[in-house]
Amino acid sequence: MTFYISPYRRMNAMRHAMHHLFNDTYVDPTPNEREMLLAVDVKSGDEAYDITALVPGLAAEDLDIEVLNDTVTIRGEFKSPADEQVKYLVSELPTGRFSRVISLPSGTDASQVEAIIKDGVLSLHIPKAEQARPKAIKVKSN
């Protein structure tokens, strides 16, 4: 029986241990360090894509939406309360700028995009480009 000793085996074990050390250690970031992720739903219909995003407390003027090719970018800012003298016991509400990029699978018609905000919910209706829409093929018989 022949044994092969790899010089990388111990290094690989150490790398694995370091990976678990850093991934298993939980450190709660301060509110300013939290990465803000905008929660979205993306639906694909025959004629259009519909995107719904939760943006509580924001108004239309707080949002910047861009559609370029097959990519939608939603930007905005959750503003912190003006009173900085308040001592928070718990601070979990989002503050600061955010940006969410959503890649869509096929062509869009950026000239026809509709965006509506109501009750903290942003709704985007993005029509598909004509070439991206499904075509019905009529079958002929002989």
PDB file of C-alpha atoms in Angstrom:
ATOM      1  CA  MET A   1       0.000   0.000   0.000  1.00  0.00           C
ATOM      2  CA  THR A   2       1.334   3.422  -0.945  1.00  0.00           C
ATOM      3  CA  PHE A   3       0.587   6.627   0.944  1.00  0.00           C
ATOM      4  CA  TYR A   4       0.906  10.068  -0.519  1.00  0.00           C
ATOM      5  CA  ILE A   5       1.477  12.976   1.838  1.00  0.00           C
ATOM      6  CA  SER A   6       0.298  16.296   0.496  1.00  0.00           C
ATOM      7  CA  PRO A   7       2.086  19.401   1.770  1.00  0.00           C
ATOM      8  CA  TYR A   8      -1.152  21.327   1.211  1.00  0.00           C
ATOM      9  CA  ARG A   9      -3.316  19.114   3.414  1.00  0.00           C
ATOM     10  CA  ARG A  10      -2.449  20.968   6.638  1.00  0.00           C
ATOM     11  CA  MET A  11      -2.842  24.355   4.918  1.00  0.00           C
ATOM     12  CA  ASN A  12      -6.224  23.317   3.566  1.00  0.00           C
ATOM     13  CA  ALA A  13      -7.347  22.236   7.044  1.00  0.00           C
ATOM     14  CA  MET A  14      -6.188  25.558   8.483  1.00  0.00           C
ATOM     15  CA  ARG A  15      -7.986  27.514   5.738  1.00  0.00           C
ATOM     16  CA  HIS A  16     -11.149  25.532   6.462  1.00  0.00           C
ATOM     17  CA  ALA A  17     -10.868  26.274  10.200  1.00  0.00           C
ATOM     18  CA  MET A  18     -10.335  30.001   9.550  1.00  0.00           C
ATOM     19  CA  HIS A  19     -13.340  30.063   7.231  1.00  0.00           C
ATOM     20  CA  HIS A  20     -15.557  28.614   9.981  1.00  0.00           C
ATOM     21  CA  LEU A  21     -14.092  30.945  12.591  1.00  0.00           C
ATOM     22  CA  PHE A  22     -15.029  34.056  10.626  1.00  0.00           C
ATOM     23  CA  ASN A  23     -18.374  32.794   9.328  1.00  0.00           C
ATOM     24  CA  ASP A  24     -19.630  31.400  12.625  1.00  0.00           C
ATOM     25  CA  THR A  25     -18.751  34.470  14.688  1.00  0.00           C
ATOM     26  CA  TYR A  26     -21.773  36.724  14.976  1.00  0.00           C
ATOM     27  CA  VAL A  27     -21.124  40.415  15.344  1.00  0.00           C
ATOM     28  CA  ASP A  28     -24.146  42.709  15.311  1.00  0.00           C
ATOM     29  CA  PRO A  29     -23.277  45.690  13.135  1.00  0.00           C
ATOM     30  CA  THR A  30     -24.171  49.177  14.259  1.00  0.00           C
ATOM     31  CA  PRO A  31     -27.115  50.763  12.403  1.00  0.00           C
ATOM     32  CA  ASN A  32     -24.779  52.816  10.203  1.00  0.00           C
ATOM     33  CA  GLU A  33     -22.908  49.678   9.126  1.00  0.00           C
ATOM     34  CA  ARG A  34     -25.963  47.628   8.154  1.00  0.00           C
ATOM     35  CA  GLU A  35     -26.273  46.837   4.498  1.00  0.00           C
ATOM     36  CA  MET A  36     -29.675  47.961   3.347  1.00  0.00           C
ATOM     37  CA  LEU A  37     -31.411  45.482   1.089  1.00  0.00           C
ATOM     38  CA  LEU A  38     -34.618  46.595  -0.525  1.00  0.00           C
ATOM     39  CA  ALA A  39     -37.170  43.762  -0.414  1.00  0.00           C
ATOM     40  CA  VAL A  40     -38.665  43.139  -3.866  1.00  0.00           C
ATOM     41  CA  ASP A  41     -40.927  40.751  -5.757  1.00  0.00           C
ATOM     42  CA  VAL A  42     -40.383  40.380  -9.513  1.00  0.00           C
ATOM     43  CA  LYS A  43     -43.116  38.810 -11.645  1.00  0.00           C
ATOM     44  CA  SER A  44     -42.961  37.958 -15.336  1.00  0.00           C
ATOM     45  CA  GLY A  45     -46.122  37.999 -17.419  1.00  0.00           C
ATOM     46  CA  ASP A  46     -46.638  37.562 -21.163  1.00  0.00           C
ATOM     47  CA  GLU A  47     -46.643  41.315 -21.801  1.00  0.00           C
ATOM     48  CA  ALA A  48     -44.615  42.839 -18.951  1.00  0.00           C
ATOM     49  CA  TYR A  49     -42.532  42.500 -15.814  1.00  0.00           C
ATOM     50  CA  ASP A  50     -44.002  43.745 -12.546  1.00  0.00           C
ATOM     51  CA  ILE A  51     -41.728  44.696  -9.658  1.00  0.00           C
ATOM     52  CA  THR A  52     -43.013  45.428  -6.171  1.00  0.00           C
ATOM     53  CA  ALA A  53     -40.701  46.934  -3.540  1.00  0.00           C
ATOM     54  CA  LEU A  54     -41.296  47.846   0.088  1.00  0.00           C
ATOM     55  CA  VAL A  55     -40.309  51.491   0.687  1.00  0.00           C
ATOM     56  CA  PRO A  56     -42.048  52.482   3.945  1.00  0.00           C
ATOM     57  CA  GLY A  57     -41.960  56.179   4.747  1.00  0.00           C
ATOM     58  CA  LEU A  58     -40.676  57.251   1.337  1.00  0.00           C
ATOM     59  CA  ALA A  59     -42.400  59.561  -1.129  1.00  0.00           C
ATOM     60  CA  ALA A  60     -42.082  59.643  -4.912  1.00  0.00           C
ATOM     61  CA  GLU A  61     -39.458  62.407  -4.746  1.00  0.00           C
ATOM     62  CA  ASP A  62     -37.263  60.234  -2.470  1.00  0.00           C
ATOM     63  CA  LEU A  63     -36.800  57.605  -5.200  1.00  0.00           C
ATOM     64  CA  ASP A  64     -34.705  57.469  -8.369  1.00  0.00           C
ATOM     65  CA  ILE A  65     -35.564  54.690 -10.824  1.00  0.00           C
ATOM     66  CA  GLU A  66     -33.585  53.849 -13.947  1.00  0.00           C
ATOM     67  CA  VAL A  67     -34.222  51.207 -16.607  1.00  0.00           C
ATOM     68  CA  LEU A  68     -31.332  50.525 -18.965  1.00  0.00           C
ATOM     69  CA  ASN A  69     -31.403  47.555 -21.323  1.00  0.00           C
ATOM     70  CA  ASP A  70     -32.590  44.686 -19.106  1.00  0.00           C
ATOM     71  CA  THR A  71     -31.506  46.203 -15.789  1.00  0.00           C
ATOM     72  CA  VAL A  72     -33.656  48.133 -13.317  1.00  0.00           C
ATOM     73  CA  THR A  73     -31.973  50.268 -10.655  1.00  0.00           C
ATOM     74  CA  ILE A  74     -33.932  51.632  -7.700  1.00  0.00           C
ATOM     75  CA  ARG A  75     -32.147  54.219  -5.537  1.00  0.00           C
ATOM     76  CA  GLY A  76     -33.293  56.255  -2.588  1.00  0.00           C
ATOM     77  CA  GLU A  77     -32.616  57.299   0.950  1.00  0.00           C
ATOM     78  CA  PHE A  78     -34.298  56.550   4.240  1.00  0.00           C
ATOM     79  CA  LYS A  79     -33.766  59.715   6.257  1.00  0.00           C
ATOM     80  CA  SER A  80     -33.073  59.501   9.966  1.00  0.00           C
ATOM     81  CA  PRO A  81     -35.207  61.535  12.382  1.00  0.00           C
ATOM     82  CA  ALA A  82     -34.026  65.127  12.830  1.00  0.00           C
ATOM     83  CA  ASP A  83     -33.731  64.823  16.623  1.00  0.00           C
ATOM     84  CA  GLU A  84     -30.229  63.480  17.268  1.00  0.00           C
ATOM     85  CA  GLN A  85     -30.552  63.953  21.055  1.00  0.00           C
ATOM     86  CA  VAL A  86     -32.809  60.917  21.414  1.00  0.00           C
ATOM     87  CA  LYS A  87     -31.240  57.887  23.090  1.00  0.00           C
ATOM     88  CA  TYR A  88     -32.457  54.741  21.351  1.00  0.00           C
ATOM     89  CA  LEU A  89     -32.852  51.484  23.236  1.00  0.00           C
ATOM     90  CA  VAL A  90     -33.357  49.641  19.939  1.00  0.00           C
ATOM     91  CA  SER A  91     -32.705  51.116  16.479  1.00  0.00           C
ATOM     92  CA  GLU A  92     -33.729  48.799  13.637  1.00  0.00           C
ATOM     93  CA  LEU A  93     -35.475  51.158  11.240  1.00  0.00           C
ATOM     94  CA  PRO A  94     -33.508  51.650   8.034  1.00  0.00           C
ATOM     95  CA  THR A  95     -31.595  54.891   7.538  1.00  0.00           C
ATOM     96  CA  GLY A  96     -29.257  55.988   4.793  1.00  0.00           C
ATOM     97  CA  ARG A  97     -28.964  55.543   1.062  1.00  0.00           C
ATOM     98  CA  PHE A  98     -29.813  52.330  -0.744  1.00  0.00           C
ATOM     99  CA  SER A  99     -29.497  50.993  -4.256  1.00  0.00           C
ATOM    100  CA  ARG A 100     -31.065  47.832  -5.648  1.00  0.00           C
ATOM    101  CA  VAL A 101     -30.176  46.483  -9.088  1.00  0.00           C
ATOM    102  CA  ILE A 102     -32.514  43.936 -10.666  1.00  0.00           C
ATOM    103  CA  SER A 103     -31.571  42.084 -13.854  1.00  0.00           C
ATOM    104  CA  LEU A 104     -34.471  41.003 -16.030  1.00  0.00           C
ATOM    105  CA  PRO A 105     -34.195  37.988 -18.351  1.00  0.00           C
ATOM    106  CA  SER A 106     -35.158  39.560 -21.687  1.00  0.00           C
ATOM    107  CA  GLY A 107     -35.742  42.836 -23.542  1.00  0.00           C
ATOM    108  CA  THR A 108     -37.749  45.651 -21.980  1.00  0.00           C
ATOM    109  CA  ASP A 109     -39.460  48.731 -23.375  1.00  0.00           C
ATOM    110  CA  ALA A 110     -37.997  51.461 -21.144  1.00  0.00           C
ATOM    111  CA  SER A 111     -40.112  54.186 -22.781  1.00  0.00           C
ATOM    112  CA  GLN A 112     -43.337  52.682 -21.381  1.00  0.00           C
ATOM    113  CA  VAL A 113     -42.342  52.041 -17.735  1.00  0.00           C
ATOM    114  CA  GLU A 114     -44.900  53.037 -15.095  1.00  0.00           C
ATOM    115  CA  ALA A 115     -43.977  53.625 -11.438  1.00  0.00           C
ATOM    116  CA  ILE A 116     -46.521  54.142  -8.657  1.00  0.00           C
ATOM    117  CA  ILE A 117     -45.958  54.479  -4.916  1.00  0.00           C
ATOM    118  CA  LYS A 118     -48.839  53.931  -2.501  1.00  0.00           C
ATOM    119  CA  ASP A 119     -48.849  53.139   1.222  1.00  0.00           C
ATOM    120  CA  GLY A 120     -45.106  52.416   1.306  1.00  0.00           C
ATOM    121  CA  VAL A 121     -45.209  50.043  -1.666  1.00  0.00           C
ATOM    122  CA  LEU A 122     -43.493  50.890  -4.960  1.00  0.00           C
ATOM    123  CA  SER A 123     -44.965  49.199  -8.037  1.00  0.00           C
ATOM    124  CA  LEU A 124     -43.129  49.147 -11.366  1.00  0.00           C
ATOM    125  CA  HIS A 125     -44.773  47.942 -14.565  1.00  0.00           C
ATOM    126  CA  ILE A 126     -42.143  47.344 -17.260  1.00  0.00           C
ATOM    127  CA  PRO A 127     -43.510  46.241 -20.640  1.00  0.00           C
ATOM    128  CA  LYS A 128     -41.519  43.652 -22.534  1.00  0.00           C
ATOM    129  CA  ALA A 129     -40.073  44.666 -25.888  1.00  0.00           C
ATOM    130  CA  GLU A 130     -42.058  43.319 -28.826  1.00  0.00           C
ATOM    131  CA  GLN A 131     -39.352  40.771 -29.732  1.00  0.00           C
ATOM    132  CA  ALA A 132     -39.326  39.452 -26.137  1.00  0.00           C
ATOM    133  CA  ARG A 133     -43.065  38.755 -26.034  1.00  0.00           C
ATOM    134  CA  PRO A 134     -44.308  35.244 -26.723  1.00  0.00           C
ATOM    135  CA  LYS A 135     -45.751  34.693 -30.178  1.00  0.00           C
ATOM    136  CA  ALA A 136     -48.661  32.369 -30.885  1.00  0.00           C
ATOM    137  CA  ILE A 137     -47.876  30.053 -33.782  1.00  0.00           C
ATOM    138  CA  LYS A 138     -50.833  28.734 -35.715  1.00  0.00           C
ATOM    139  CA  VAL A 139     -50.412  25.121 -36.753  1.00  0.00           C
ATOM    140  CA  LYS A 140     -51.597  24.282 -40.257  1.00  0.00           C
ATOM    141  CA  SER A 141     -52.807  20.894 -41.351  1.00  0.00           C
ATOM    142  CA  ASN A 142     -52.409  19.437 -44.840  1.00  0.00           C
TER     143      ASN A 142
END
